Amino acid sequence: MTYRDRHDAGRQLAAELAMTGPADPVVLALPRGGVPVAYQVARVLQAPLDVLIVRKLGHPVQPEFAIGALGEGGVRFLDDASIDEFDISTRELQDVTEIEQAELRRRSQRYRRGRDPVPIEGRNVILVDDGLATGSSARAAVEVARQRGAAQVVLAVPVAPESAVTQLRRVADTVLCMQTPRWFGSVGSYYDDFEQTTDEEVARLLDRAEAQRTDATLPISEVD
């Protein structure tokens, strides 16, 4: 089965979460592709919507090799075994962290247009993406949500390989995945329209969700 687009996937995911998801949640999207999916989830559940921005901390010499992850508010998740194995110094780690902190701030400003992140301490969080390949970004996002004080973290995605779902069930409280194909190609192969989500679309959907949440007189828009 393929989804028409991310909004279609979000509506289908929302229907399942409406029956099985946690009470009074905050919906957090992994940008950029997770935002249209999460918008539909938040719309159906009438929940606050925000992004959870996570930046990979890469090896100082081999940036593609992750040694940890960084979230907003100074939250940092480190792979101590890799740091020890590669003998990465405190100074090197700090340099990488400062670079990614600057990128976090830039993206937060661009996506939220100056709004503060939605508080999640003590809240049930539904973490949403448009799909998973390896699950490494989602795992980091779960860890960041926990360090920010989430009471419960539910990871919800339209499609992922079974291996990634199995690994993520060890860190998330619940993993909801609509499809786990035996032969997994790429996330995009399960969408008819998988056009890249732009920064502007992310910001626009967050603006719309915030306006609908704070002004009950506004109509709830199903899709742009």
mmCIF file of C-alpha atoms in Angstrom:
data_model
loop_
_atom_site.group_PDB
_atom_site.id
_atom_site.type_symbol
_atom_site.label_atom_id
_atom_site.label_comp_id
_atom_site.label_asym_id
_atom_site.label_seq_id
_atom_site.Cartn_x
_atom_site.Cartn_y
_atom_site.Cartn_z
ATOM 1 C CA MET A 1 0.000 0.000 0.000
ATOM 2 C CA THR A 2 1.213 3.489 -0.818
ATOM 3 C CA TYR A 3 0.094 6.828 0.601
ATOM 4 C CA ARG A 4 -0.997 9.648 -1.696
ATOM 5 C CA ASP A 5 1.236 12.091 0.156
ATOM 6 C CA ARG A 6 2.359 12.946 3.684
ATOM 7 C CA HIS A 7 -1.003 14.476 4.593
ATOM 8 C CA ASP A 8 -2.762 11.262 3.581
ATOM 9 C CA ALA A 9 -0.315 9.253 5.694
ATOM 10 C CA GLY A 10 -0.947 11.605 8.600
ATOM 11 C CA ARG A 11 -4.709 11.199 8.417
ATOM 12 C CA GLN A 12 -4.384 7.409 8.463
ATOM 13 C CA LEU A 13 -1.922 7.542 11.339
ATOM 14 C CA ALA A 14 -4.202 9.919 13.234
ATOM 15 C CA ALA A 15 -7.164 7.551 12.911
ATOM 16 C CA GLU A 16 -5.167 4.824 14.644
ATOM 17 C CA LEU A 17 -3.791 7.141 17.309
ATOM 18 C CA ALA A 18 -7.279 8.440 18.080
ATOM 19 C CA MET A 19 -8.110 4.913 19.258
ATOM 20 C CA THR A 20 -4.813 3.770 20.788
ATOM 21 C CA GLY A 21 -2.749 6.876 21.532
ATOM 22 C CA PRO A 22 -2.062 8.505 24.918
ATOM 23 C CA ALA A 23 -4.389 11.013 26.531
ATOM 24 C CA ASP A 24 -3.819 14.772 26.186
ATOM 25 C CA PRO A 25 -0.667 14.495 24.055
ATOM 26 C CA VAL A 26 1.767 16.960 22.563
ATOM 27 C CA VAL A 27 2.598 16.077 18.958
ATOM 28 C CA LEU A 28 6.226 16.589 17.957
ATOM 29 C CA ALA A 29 7.354 16.289 14.350
ATOM 30 C CA LEU A 30 10.794 15.420 13.090
ATOM 31 C CA PRO A 31 11.423 18.104 10.472
ATOM 32 C CA ARG A 32 11.131 18.490 7.723
ATOM 33 C CA GLY A 33 9.248 15.539 6.250
ATOM 34 C CA GLY A 34 7.511 14.613 9.485
ATOM 35 C CA VAL A 35 5.725 17.956 9.791
ATOM 36 C CA PRO A 36 2.874 17.451 7.266
ATOM 37 C CA VAL A 37 2.236 14.003 8.772
ATOM 38 C CA ALA A 38 2.246 15.375 12.306
ATOM 39 C CA TYR A 39 0.029 18.311 11.326
ATOM 40 C CA GLN A 40 -2.760 15.904 10.476
ATOM 41 C CA VAL A 41 -2.213 13.935 13.686
ATOM 42 C CA ALA A 42 -2.373 17.093 15.793
ATOM 43 C CA ARG A 43 -5.451 18.311 13.896
ATOM 44 C CA VAL A 44 -7.417 15.115 14.524
ATOM 45 C CA LEU A 45 -6.304 14.794 18.157
ATOM 46 C CA GLN A 46 -6.731 18.549 18.757
ATOM 47 C CA ALA A 47 -3.250 18.573 20.277
ATOM 48 C CA PRO A 48 -0.443 21.134 20.298
ATOM 49 C CA LEU A 49 2.040 20.720 17.440
ATOM 50 C CA ASP A 50 5.741 21.509 17.512
ATOM 51 C CA VAL A 51 8.954 20.283 15.976
ATOM 52 C CA LEU A 52 11.610 18.328 17.806
ATOM 53 C CA ILE A 53 14.853 19.486 16.254
ATOM 54 C CA VAL A 54 17.715 17.066 16.676
ATOM 55 C CA ARG A 55 21.201 17.468 15.263
ATOM 56 C CA LYS A 56 23.640 14.626 14.899
ATOM 57 C CA LEU A 57 26.984 15.111 16.627
ATOM 58 C CA GLY A 58 29.476 13.783 14.114
ATOM 59 C CA HIS A 59 33.019 12.544 14.570
ATOM 60 C CA PRO A 60 35.411 15.535 14.236
ATOM 61 C CA VAL A 61 37.236 13.868 11.329
ATOM 62 C CA GLN A 62 34.473 11.642 9.946
ATOM 63 C CA PRO A 63 31.297 13.730 10.359
ATOM 64 C CA GLU A 64 29.071 11.017 8.874
ATOM 65 C CA PHE A 65 29.860 8.828 11.897
ATOM 66 C CA ALA A 66 27.546 9.767 14.785
ATOM 67 C CA ILE A 67 28.944 10.053 18.300
ATOM 68 C CA GLY A 68 25.786 11.503 19.803
ATOM 69 C CA ALA A 69 22.908 13.894 19.251
ATOM 70 C CA LEU A 70 21.950 17.374 20.366
ATOM 71 C CA GLY A 71 18.518 18.765 21.157
ATOM 72 C CA GLU A 72 17.227 22.169 22.159
ATOM 73 C CA GLY A 73 17.652 23.506 25.653
ATOM 74 C CA GLY A 74 21.152 22.090 25.990
ATOM 75 C CA VAL A 75 19.972 18.466 25.872
ATOM 76 C CA ARG A 76 22.776 16.205 24.683
ATOM 77 C CA PHE A 77 22.880 12.451 24.172
ATOM 78 C CA LEU A 78 26.361 10.948 23.818
ATOM 79 C CA ASP A 79 27.591 7.570 22.649
ATOM 80 C CA ASP A 80 30.243 7.193 25.335
ATOM 81 C CA ALA A 81 31.552 3.942 23.878
ATOM 82 C CA SER A 82 32.321 5.566 20.520
ATOM 83 C CA ILE A 83 33.831 8.640 22.159
ATOM 84 C CA ASP A 84 36.171 6.433 24.196
ATOM 85 C CA GLU A 85 36.970 4.159 21.257
ATOM 86 C CA PHE A 86 38.021 7.051 19.026
ATOM 87 C CA ASP A 87 39.684 8.986 21.867
ATOM 88 C CA ILE A 88 37.721 12.166 21.163
ATOM 89 C CA SER A 89 38.857 14.967 23.430
ATOM 90 C CA THR A 90 36.619 17.244 25.476
ATOM 91 C CA ARG A 91 37.701 20.178 23.303
ATOM 92 C CA GLU A 92 36.821 18.363 20.080
ATOM 93 C CA LEU A 93 33.444 17.386 21.476
ATOM 94 C CA GLN A 94 32.764 20.958 22.564
ATOM 95 C CA ASP A 95 33.676 22.321 19.122
ATOM 96 C CA VAL A 96 31.268 19.938 17.386
ATOM 97 C CA THR A 97 28.550 20.746 19.930
ATOM 98 C CA GLU A 98 28.894 24.515 19.421
ATOM 99 C CA ILE A 99 28.564 24.167 15.647
ATOM 100 C CA GLU A 100 25.391 22.112 15.954
ATOM 101 C CA GLN A 101 23.959 24.380 18.659
ATOM 102 C CA ALA A 102 24.208 27.278 16.218
ATOM 103 C CA GLU A 103 22.384 25.235 13.577
ATOM 104 C CA LEU A 104 19.694 24.288 16.113
ATOM 105 C CA ARG A 105 19.081 27.944 16.907
ATOM 106 C CA ARG A 106 18.935 28.838 13.210
ATOM 107 C CA ARG A 107 16.387 26.136 12.448
ATOM 108 C CA SER A 108 14.273 26.930 15.505
ATOM 109 C CA GLN A 109 14.021 30.573 14.444
ATOM 110 C CA ARG A 110 13.221 29.642 10.854
ATOM 111 C CA TYR A 111 10.563 27.063 11.727
ATOM 112 C CA ARG A 112 8.890 28.713 14.735
ATOM 113 C CA ARG A 113 9.351 32.343 13.687
ATOM 114 C CA GLY A 114 10.471 33.307 17.193
ATOM 115 C CA ARG A 115 7.999 31.267 19.259
ATOM 116 C CA ASP A 116 9.309 29.251 22.193
ATOM 117 C CA PRO A 117 9.234 25.451 21.973
ATOM 118 C CA VAL A 118 6.066 23.851 23.345
ATOM 119 C CA PRO A 119 6.848 22.588 26.888
ATOM 120 C CA ILE A 120 6.778 18.788 27.174
ATOM 121 C CA GLU A 121 7.865 18.217 30.771
ATOM 122 C CA GLY A 122 5.429 15.792 32.342
ATOM 123 C CA ARG A 123 3.456 15.447 29.078
ATOM 124 C CA ASN A 124 2.646 12.488 26.869
ATOM 125 C CA VAL A 125 4.509 12.990 23.605
ATOM 126 C CA ILE A 126 3.691 11.559 20.191
ATOM 127 C CA LEU A 127 6.808 11.749 18.053
ATOM 128 C CA VAL A 128 6.002 11.656 14.331
ATOM 129 C CA ASP A 129 8.059 11.213 11.166
ATOM 130 C CA ASP A 130 7.138 10.365 7.564
ATOM 131 C CA GLY A 131 8.936 7.025 7.839
ATOM 132 C CA LEU A 132 12.096 5.401 9.077
ATOM 133 C CA ALA A 133 15.033 3.856 7.260
ATOM 134 C CA THR A 134 17.588 2.999 9.949
ATOM 135 C CA GLY A 135 15.782 4.682 12.840
ATOM 136 C CA SER A 136 18.916 6.430 14.129
ATOM 137 C CA SER A 137 17.376 9.923 14.030
ATOM 138 C CA ALA A 138 14.200 8.704 15.708
ATOM 139 C CA ARG A 139 16.195 7.007 18.456
ATOM 140 C CA ALA A 140 18.049 10.245 19.157
ATOM 141 C CA ALA A 141 14.747 12.129 19.170
ATOM 142 C CA VAL A 142 13.259 9.733 21.725
ATOM 143 C CA GLU A 143 16.287 10.232 23.973
ATOM 144 C CA VAL A 144 16.042 14.016 23.645
ATOM 145 C CA ALA A 145 12.318 13.973 24.464
ATOM 146 C CA ARG A 146 13.014 11.934 27.579
ATOM 147 C CA GLN A 147 15.767 14.287 28.703
ATOM 148 C CA ARG A 148 13.354 17.199 28.219
ATOM 149 C CA GLY A 149 11.050 15.516 30.747
ATOM 150 C CA ALA A 150 8.403 13.769 28.644
ATOM 151 C CA ALA A 151 6.287 11.439 30.764
ATOM 152 C CA GLN A 152 5.678 9.011 27.907
ATOM 153 C CA VAL A 153 7.082 8.861 24.372
ATOM 154 C CA VAL A 154 5.068 7.243 21.587
ATOM 155 C CA LEU A 155 6.801 6.996 18.218
ATOM 156 C CA ALA A 156 4.334 6.981 15.307
ATOM 157 C CA VAL A 157 5.305 6.520 11.657
ATOM 158 C CA PRO A 158 3.526 5.383 8.491
ATOM 159 C CA VAL A 159 6.216 2.939 7.352
ATOM 160 C CA ALA A 160 9.500 1.430 8.538
ATOM 161 C CA PRO A 161 11.475 -1.805 8.286
ATOM 162 C CA GLU A 162 10.771 -4.337 11.016
ATOM 163 C CA SER A 163 14.407 -4.185 12.173
ATOM 164 C CA ALA A 164 14.144 -0.459 12.934
ATOM 165 C CA VAL A 165 10.813 -0.898 14.732
ATOM 166 C CA THR A 166 12.267 -3.692 16.874
ATOM 167 C CA GLN A 167 15.234 -1.536 17.912
ATOM 168 C CA LEU A 168 13.067 1.492 18.688
ATOM 169 C CA ARG A 169 10.708 -0.504 20.886
ATOM 170 C CA ARG A 170 13.642 -0.767 23.286
ATOM 171 C CA VAL A 171 13.770 3.007 23.795
ATOM 172 C CA ALA A 172 10.235 4.333 23.141
ATOM 173 C CA ASP A 173 7.285 3.450 25.366
ATOM 174 C CA THR A 174 5.241 2.516 22.310
ATOM 175 C CA VAL A 175 5.962 2.316 18.589
ATOM 176 C CA LEU A 176 3.049 2.585 16.167
ATOM 177 C CA CYS A 177 3.993 1.756 12.588
ATOM 178 C CA MET A 178 1.259 1.330 9.974
ATOM 179 C CA GLN A 179 3.406 -0.725 7.595
ATOM 180 C CA THR A 180 6.482 -2.892 8.146
ATOM 181 C CA PRO A 181 7.187 -4.348 4.694
ATOM 182 C CA ARG A 182 9.213 -7.533 4.564
ATOM 183 C CA TRP A 183 11.280 -6.130 1.715
ATOM 184 C CA PHE A 184 11.869 -2.481 2.539
ATOM 185 C CA GLY A 185 13.136 -0.209 -0.227
ATOM 186 C CA SER A 186 13.122 3.465 0.708
ATOM 187 C CA VAL A 187 10.627 5.603 2.593
ATOM 188 C CA GLY A 188 9.760 7.498 -0.575
ATOM 189 C CA SER A 189 8.744 4.331 -2.427
ATOM 190 C CA TYR A 190 5.654 4.098 -0.189
ATOM 191 C CA TYR A 191 4.354 7.510 -1.299
ATOM 192 C CA ASP A 192 2.870 8.547 -4.637
ATOM 193 C CA ASP A 193 4.002 12.111 -3.910
ATOM 194 C CA PHE A 194 7.186 12.390 -1.863
ATOM 195 C CA GLU A 195 8.221 15.884 -2.875
ATOM 196 C CA GLN A 196 10.672 17.423 -0.439
ATOM 197 C CA THR A 197 9.103 19.437 2.375
ATOM 198 C CA THR A 198 10.496 22.971 2.431
ATOM 199 C CA ASP A 199 11.437 25.109 5.417
ATOM 200 C CA GLU A 200 8.633 27.496 4.454
ATOM 201 C CA GLU A 201 6.041 24.704 4.478
ATOM 202 C CA VAL A 202 7.239 23.626 7.931
ATOM 203 C CA ALA A 203 6.888 27.180 9.255
ATOM 204 C CA ARG A 204 3.481 27.663 7.607
ATOM 205 C CA LEU A 205 2.020 24.469 9.053
ATOM 206 C CA LEU A 206 3.331 25.314 12.522
ATOM 207 C CA ASP A 207 1.834 28.801 12.205
ATOM 208 C CA ARG A 208 -1.522 27.342 11.199
ATOM 209 C CA ALA A 209 -1.544 24.761 13.984
ATOM 210 C CA GLU A 210 -0.695 27.415 16.577
ATOM 211 C CA ALA A 211 -3.394 29.775 15.300
ATOM 212 C CA GLN A 212 -6.008 27.024 15.394
ATOM 213 C CA ARG A 213 -4.944 25.982 18.891
ATOM 214 C CA THR A 214 -5.147 29.487 20.354
ATOM 215 C CA ASP A 215 -8.225 30.745 18.494
ATOM 216 C CA ALA A 216 -11.187 28.365 18.675
ATOM 217 C CA THR A 217 -13.125 30.484 16.137
ATOM 218 C CA LEU A 218 -10.753 29.552 13.315
ATOM 219 C CA PRO A 219 -11.796 26.655 11.082
ATOM 220 C CA ILE A 220 -9.615 23.569 11.421
ATOM 221 C CA SER A 221 -7.930 23.180 8.055
ATOM 222 C CA GLU A 222 -7.517 19.595 6.957
ATOM 223 C CA VAL A 223 -4.874 20.232 4.332
ATOM 224 C CA ASP A 224 -3.189 23.139 2.645
#
